[in-house]
Short mmCIF file of C-alpha atoms in Angstrom, two decimals:
data_model
loop_
_atom_site.label_atom_id
_atom_site.label_comp_id
_atom_site.label_asym_id
_atom_site.label_seq_id
_atom_site.Cartn_x
_atom_site.Cartn_y
_atom_site.Cartn_z
CA MET A 1 98.84 146.11 129.82
CA LEU A 2 96.37 146.50 126.85
CA ALA A 3 99.52 148.21 125.22
CA GLN A 4 101.25 145.61 125.95
CA SER A 5 98.90 142.70 124.74
CA ALA A 6 99.18 144.33 121.35
CA ALA A 7 102.87 145.37 120.94
CA LYS A 8 102.93 141.13 121.01
CA VAL A 9 99.66 140.68 118.75
CA PHE A 10 102.79 142.84 116.64
CA GLN A 11 105.58 141.04 116.46
CA THR A 12 103.98 138.03 115.99
CA GLY A 13 102.18 139.56 112.71
CA VAL A 14 106.34 140.50 111.62
CA VAL A 15 107.82 136.85 113.59
CA LEU A 16 104.98 135.86 110.28
CA LEU A 17 106.32 137.45 107.84
CA ILE A 18 109.52 136.28 107.58
CA VAL A 19 108.42 132.85 108.71
CA SER A 20 107.03 133.00 105.10
CA VAL A 21 110.08 134.85 103.47
CA ALA A 22 111.76 132.49 104.53
CA SER A 23 109.11 129.58 103.20
CA PHE A 24 109.24 131.29 99.94
CA SER A 25 113.03 131.53 99.77
CA LEU A 26 113.45 128.33 100.79
CA LEU A 27 110.65 126.09 97.97
CA LYS A 28 112.84 128.80 95.92
CA LEU A 29 115.95 127.57 96.15
CA ALA A 30 114.61 123.10 96.41
CA PRO A 31 115.98 120.27 94.19
CA GLY A 32 114.10 119.68 91.15
CA ASP A 33 111.61 122.62 88.16
CA PRO A 34 108.01 122.18 90.41
CA VAL A 35 106.54 122.47 86.57
CA VAL A 36 108.86 118.67 85.13
CA LEU A 37 107.28 117.32 88.54
CA MET A 38 103.79 118.19 87.14
CA LEU A 39 104.63 117.34 83.69
CA GLY A 40 106.27 114.28 83.79
CA SER A 41 108.72 112.75 82.25
CA GLU A 42 107.91 113.51 78.24
CA PHE A 43 106.31 117.05 77.39
CA SER A 44 106.55 119.88 74.63
CA GLN A 45 108.77 122.85 75.13
CA GLU A 46 104.76 124.81 75.26
CA SER A 47 103.58 123.24 76.85
CA TYR A 48 106.24 123.97 79.90
CA ASP A 49 105.70 127.28 79.10
CA SER A 50 101.99 127.07 79.06
CA LEU A 51 102.11 125.14 82.51
CA GLN A 52 105.05 128.27 84.10
CA ARG A 53 102.54 130.96 82.58
CA GLU A 54 99.78 129.26 84.07
CA LEU A 55 100.66 128.58 87.71
CA GLY A 56 102.83 132.77 87.90
CA LEU A 57 106.12 131.36 87.54
CA ASP A 58 106.93 133.38 84.82
CA ARG A 59 106.78 136.35 86.88
CA PRO A 60 109.30 138.71 88.97
CA VAL A 61 110.10 136.63 92.43
CA VAL A 62 108.68 139.39 95.06
CA LEU A 63 105.24 139.40 92.41
CA GLN A 64 104.89 135.73 92.50
CA TYR A 65 106.32 136.00 96.60
CA LEU A 66 103.52 138.48 97.43
CA THR A 67 100.92 136.26 95.36
CA TRP A 68 101.50 133.17 97.45
CA LEU A 69 100.61 135.23 100.58
CA GLY A 70 98.13 136.42 99.46
CA ASN A 71 95.85 133.45 98.43
CA PHE A 72 97.70 131.89 101.37
CA ILE A 73 96.23 134.10 103.34
CA THR A 74 92.55 134.25 102.23
CA GLY A 75 93.05 129.46 101.67
CA ASP A 76 93.86 129.59 98.17
CA TRP A 77 96.89 126.50 98.69
CA GLY A 78 96.45 125.65 95.52
CA THR A 79 95.77 121.54 94.06
CA SER A 80 97.99 118.34 94.91
CA PHE A 81 99.46 117.55 91.78
CA VAL A 82 100.18 113.90 93.40
CA SER A 83 96.73 113.37 94.02
CA ARG A 84 95.72 116.61 92.53
CA THR A 85 93.44 117.52 95.56
CA ASP A 86 92.94 120.76 97.35
CA ILE A 87 95.79 121.62 99.36
CA PHE A 88 94.17 123.06 102.13
CA THR A 89 91.24 121.27 102.38
CA PHE A 90 93.70 118.46 102.41
CA VAL A 91 96.12 119.46 104.74
CA VAL A 92 93.03 121.71 107.00
CA LYS A 93 90.74 119.04 107.42
CA GLU A 94 92.28 115.72 107.40
CA ALA A 95 95.77 115.98 108.15
CA LEU A 96 95.55 118.75 111.24
CA PRO A 97 93.25 117.24 112.74
CA VAL A 98 95.49 114.23 113.76
CA THR A 99 97.66 116.44 114.44
CA LEU A 100 96.13 118.19 116.82
CA THR A 101 94.83 115.00 118.24
CA LEU A 102 97.78 113.43 119.31
CA THR A 103 99.53 116.85 120.21
CA ALA A 104 96.58 117.18 122.70
CA CYS A 105 96.30 113.48 122.90
CA SER A 106 99.90 113.85 124.38
CA MET A 107 100.22 117.25 126.27
CA LEU A 108 97.66 115.93 128.46
CA LEU A 109 99.62 113.06 129.17
CA ALA A 110 102.29 114.84 130.02
CA ILE A 111 101.32 117.23 132.42
CA ALA A 112 98.95 115.12 133.82
CA VAL A 113 101.53 112.41 134.88
CA GLY A 114 104.57 114.71 134.86
CA ILE A 115 103.01 117.26 137.16
CA PRO A 116 101.99 114.79 140.51
CA LEU A 117 105.50 112.93 139.75
CA GLY A 118 107.92 117.31 140.34
CA VAL A 119 105.68 117.69 143.43
CA ILE A 120 105.65 114.24 144.50
CA ALA A 121 109.40 114.74 144.52
CA ALA A 122 110.49 118.38 145.79
CA VAL A 123 107.38 117.80 148.93
CA ARG A 124 109.89 114.13 149.22
CA LYS A 125 112.75 115.58 148.35
CA ASP A 126 116.49 113.52 148.87
CA THR A 127 114.78 110.32 149.49
CA ILE A 128 114.32 107.79 147.60
CA TRP A 129 110.83 109.36 146.08
CA ASP A 130 112.76 112.30 145.05
CA THR A 131 115.52 109.62 143.22
CA ALA A 132 113.57 107.21 141.50
CA ILE A 133 111.76 110.07 140.00
CA ALA A 134 114.59 112.20 139.11
CA VAL A 135 115.41 108.15 137.32
CA PHE A 136 112.38 107.78 135.46
CA ALA A 137 112.87 111.60 134.07
CA LEU A 138 115.68 111.11 132.54
CA THR A 139 115.09 107.50 130.71
CA GLY A 140 112.23 108.78 129.71
CA SER A 141 114.61 111.41 127.52
CA ALA A 142 116.54 109.93 126.42
CA PHE A 143 114.80 107.46 124.38
CA PRO A 144 114.28 108.81 120.58
CA SER A 145 110.60 109.13 120.00
CA PHE A 146 110.71 106.45 117.10
CA PHE A 147 113.08 104.43 118.72
CA LEU A 148 110.18 104.56 122.26
CA GLY A 149 107.48 104.06 119.97
CA ILE A 150 109.04 101.12 117.82
CA VAL A 151 109.42 99.55 121.38
CA LEU A 152 105.56 99.64 122.50
CA ILE A 153 104.60 98.81 119.11
CA TRP A 154 106.02 95.37 119.51
CA PHE A 155 105.58 94.77 123.27
CA LEU A 156 102.16 96.25 123.85
CA ALA A 157 100.94 95.71 120.25
CA VAL A 158 101.99 92.62 118.76
CA GLN A 159 103.92 90.39 121.97
CA PHE A 160 100.61 91.41 124.13
CA GLY A 161 97.95 92.12 121.89
CA ILE A 162 96.44 95.37 124.70
CA PHE A 163 96.17 97.97 121.72
CA PRO A 164 96.31 98.04 118.48
CA VAL A 165 99.47 98.64 115.73
CA MET A 166 99.19 100.70 113.96
CA GLY A 167 95.82 103.04 112.74
CA PHE A 168 93.34 106.09 113.39
CA VAL A 169 89.53 106.12 114.28
CA ALA A 170 88.47 110.09 114.60
CA PRO A 171 87.46 110.40 118.71
CA TRP A 172 85.07 113.13 117.51
CA GLU A 173 83.11 110.10 115.63
CA ASP A 174 84.54 107.40 117.91
CA PHE A 175 85.77 108.53 121.01
CA TRP A 176 86.37 105.84 123.20
CA GLY A 177 88.69 104.08 119.66
CA GLY A 178 89.85 106.59 119.68
CA LEU A 179 91.49 106.60 122.94
CA TYR A 180 91.90 103.37 122.81
CA HIS A 181 94.25 104.16 119.32
CA MET A 182 96.39 106.88 120.91
CA THR A 183 97.95 105.62 123.03
CA LEU A 184 100.31 104.23 122.63
CA PRO A 185 101.62 107.29 119.72
CA ALA A 186 100.32 110.14 122.69
CA LEU A 187 102.82 107.60 124.86
CA THR A 188 105.26 107.90 122.78
CA LEU A 189 104.86 111.54 122.54
CA SER A 190 104.97 111.74 125.31
CA THR A 191 107.80 110.28 127.44
CA TYR A 192 109.90 112.61 126.86
CA PHE A 193 108.24 115.99 127.21
CA ILE A 194 106.55 114.12 130.99
CA GLY A 195 110.95 114.35 132.11
CA MET A 196 111.14 117.86 131.15
CA ILE A 197 107.72 119.07 133.17
CA VAL A 198 109.42 117.19 135.84
CA ARG A 199 112.15 118.16 136.26
CA VAL A 200 110.90 121.98 135.78
CA THR A 201 107.73 120.89 138.30
CA ARG A 202 110.74 119.72 141.25
CA SER A 203 112.88 122.77 141.18
CA SER A 204 110.68 125.67 141.40
CA LEU A 205 108.52 124.02 143.67
CA ILE A 206 111.27 123.49 146.11
CA ASP A 207 112.54 127.54 145.15
CA VAL A 208 109.09 127.85 146.37
CA MET A 209 108.35 125.94 149.28
CA GLU A 210 111.71 128.07 150.85
CA GLN A 211 110.69 131.23 150.06
CA PRO A 212 108.23 133.26 152.80
CA PHE A 213 105.16 133.37 151.92
CA ILE A 214 105.02 129.17 152.47
CA ALA A 215 106.53 129.57 155.92
CA ALA A 216 103.31 131.80 157.32
CA ALA A 217 101.11 129.60 155.92
CA LYS A 218 101.97 126.91 157.06
CA ALA A 219 102.71 129.17 160.97
CA ARG A 220 98.72 130.30 160.37
CA GLY A 221 98.10 126.38 160.72
CA GLU A 222 96.49 125.15 157.02
CA PRO A 223 96.82 121.68 155.64
CA ARG A 224 99.34 119.75 154.03
CA TRP A 225 97.93 119.25 151.05
CA ARG A 226 96.61 123.48 150.88
CA VAL A 227 100.03 124.83 151.08
CA ILE A 228 101.38 122.38 148.80
CA TRP A 229 98.75 122.26 145.56
CA VAL A 230 97.18 125.91 146.14
CA HIS A 231 100.65 127.97 148.14
CA GLY A 232 102.60 126.55 145.96
CA VAL A 233 102.00 125.73 142.88
CA ARG A 234 99.48 128.50 142.07
CA ASN A 235 102.93 130.12 142.23
CA ILE A 236 104.98 127.82 139.65
CA ALA A 237 102.29 128.00 137.18
CA MET A 238 104.50 130.14 135.32
CA PRO A 239 107.88 129.11 134.76
CA VAL A 240 106.05 125.65 133.60
CA VAL A 241 103.06 127.18 131.10
CA THR A 242 106.02 128.61 129.24
CA MET A 243 108.41 125.62 129.73
CA ILE A 244 105.02 123.82 128.12
CA GLY A 245 104.91 126.43 125.52
CA LEU A 246 109.03 126.41 124.82
CA GLN A 247 108.62 122.65 123.72
CA LEU A 248 105.25 122.78 121.44
CA GLY A 249 107.78 122.43 118.93
CA GLY A 250 109.43 119.67 119.97
CA ILE A 251 106.22 118.15 120.12
CA LEU A 252 105.43 119.27 116.43
CA GLN A 253 108.80 117.77 115.48
CA GLY A 254 108.64 114.92 117.44
CA ALA A 255 104.63 114.52 115.53
CA VAL A 256 106.29 114.05 112.37
CA LEU A 257 108.76 110.80 114.28
CA THR A 258 105.18 109.46 116.35
CA GLU A 259 102.50 109.34 112.72
CA THR A 260 105.32 107.61 110.55
CA VAL A 261 105.82 105.02 112.78
CA PHE A 262 102.06 104.64 114.19
CA SER A 263 101.20 105.83 110.24
CA LEU A 264 98.31 108.24 111.54
CA PRO A 265 97.92 111.00 108.68
CA GLY A 266 98.14 114.10 109.93
CA LEU A 267 100.74 116.76 108.94
CA GLY A 268 104.19 114.73 110.19
CA GLN A 269 103.27 111.94 107.22
CA MET A 270 102.07 114.66 104.97
CA LEU A 271 104.95 116.21 104.78
CA THR A 272 107.62 113.09 104.86
CA ASP A 273 105.50 111.97 101.46
CA ALA A 274 105.57 115.44 100.40
CA VAL A 275 109.55 115.35 100.28
CA LEU A 276 109.39 112.28 99.50
CA GLY A 277 107.13 113.47 96.82
CA ARG A 278 109.45 115.94 95.91
CA GLU A 279 105.78 118.27 95.77
CA TYR A 280 107.37 121.27 97.27
CA THR A 281 103.98 123.65 97.47
CA LEU A 282 102.21 121.07 99.72
CA VAL A 283 106.21 121.30 102.75
CA GLN A 284 105.49 124.53 102.21
CA ALA A 285 101.58 124.81 103.58
CA GLY A 286 102.75 122.54 106.38
CA VAL A 287 105.24 124.02 107.32
CA MET A 288 103.55 127.35 107.39
CA LEU A 289 100.99 126.66 109.04
CA THR A 290 102.82 123.99 111.38
CA ALA A 291 105.20 127.47 112.29
CA THR A 292 101.81 129.71 112.33
CA MET A 293 100.11 127.74 115.11
CA PHE A 294 103.86 127.12 117.12
CA ILE A 295 104.21 131.23 117.17
CA LEU A 296 100.55 131.86 118.11
CA ILE A 297 100.29 129.14 121.17
CA ASN A 298 103.55 131.48 122.06
CA LEU A 299 101.89 134.37 121.65
CA LEU A 300 98.55 132.72 123.76
CA ILE A 301 100.89 131.84 126.73
CA ASP A 302 102.35 135.50 126.51
CA LEU A 303 99.00 136.67 126.83
CA SER A 304 98.45 134.40 129.67
CA TYR A 305 100.85 135.63 131.88
CA PRO A 306 99.06 138.36 133.63
CA LEU A 307 96.03 135.57 134.57
CA LEU A 308 98.70 133.22 136.10
CA ASP A 309 100.54 136.57 137.98
CA PRO A 310 98.27 139.01 139.15
CA ARG A 311 101.03 141.51 139.76
CA LEU A 312 101.18 141.74 136.03
CA ARG A 313 98.05 143.43 135.74
CA GLN A 314 98.99 146.09 137.62
CA ARG A 315 102.35 147.14 134.09
#
């Protein structure tokens, strides 16, 4: 098992290296000259050549990539030429905590709602409960996050005044105030994934409930709740966890639109502003950080399989 874990870690490193090459190459192919963008509309050739040498853009592309990769690993991500702030500080200490808060709240809400509904749908298969939950799951999956966010703002914030329209309060500074401001964004982002979790939980649990060990548990006279939640739900952990890990990229993608709709100062809003302002260095840092989080979380999910299924520990 240790050799398999080491192999997965090595594969993760290779994937991250490929992502870094792709990210750096896309930055080079992007339209516009970063030197011109930093200098403005009026500049001399001497200023242009001086800044190009300062940024290292006069060196071979391979050397530029190696320099950038080394600086990225050590936390030297450069300086934003719009806000004149350190990119690492801006991305990691300011934008990233907002996105992680939104992602965590959305995922916890999706799991807390999706798994129980999926279990009820499986246990009450082919009943009115199953039909109602299926309709709810399909309806939630059909709404784009930006449209659902606007609808929730209009009804729950503007019309009824239950929640704030926009803004962010850090939960580590004001826990209940942070949760209150994060309710609508988390509900907007989690609705699609609630439907996904419901469908995967339902189909997986239906298959598990037909297995012989479930019949044996019933024959032993174990309570129905124990048969379902201990023997049944425990054995659908792997497909549910796998689906959650694979859908994490969708959550990060949906965070871009959700943060824009609710004016949350996270990675999504940062990337949107950076693209509009042609701050490609900032875009590159955001893309690399997002890809790194997605890949590392999938690595953790792969490494968790032996904990979820004891049979894998013997291989």
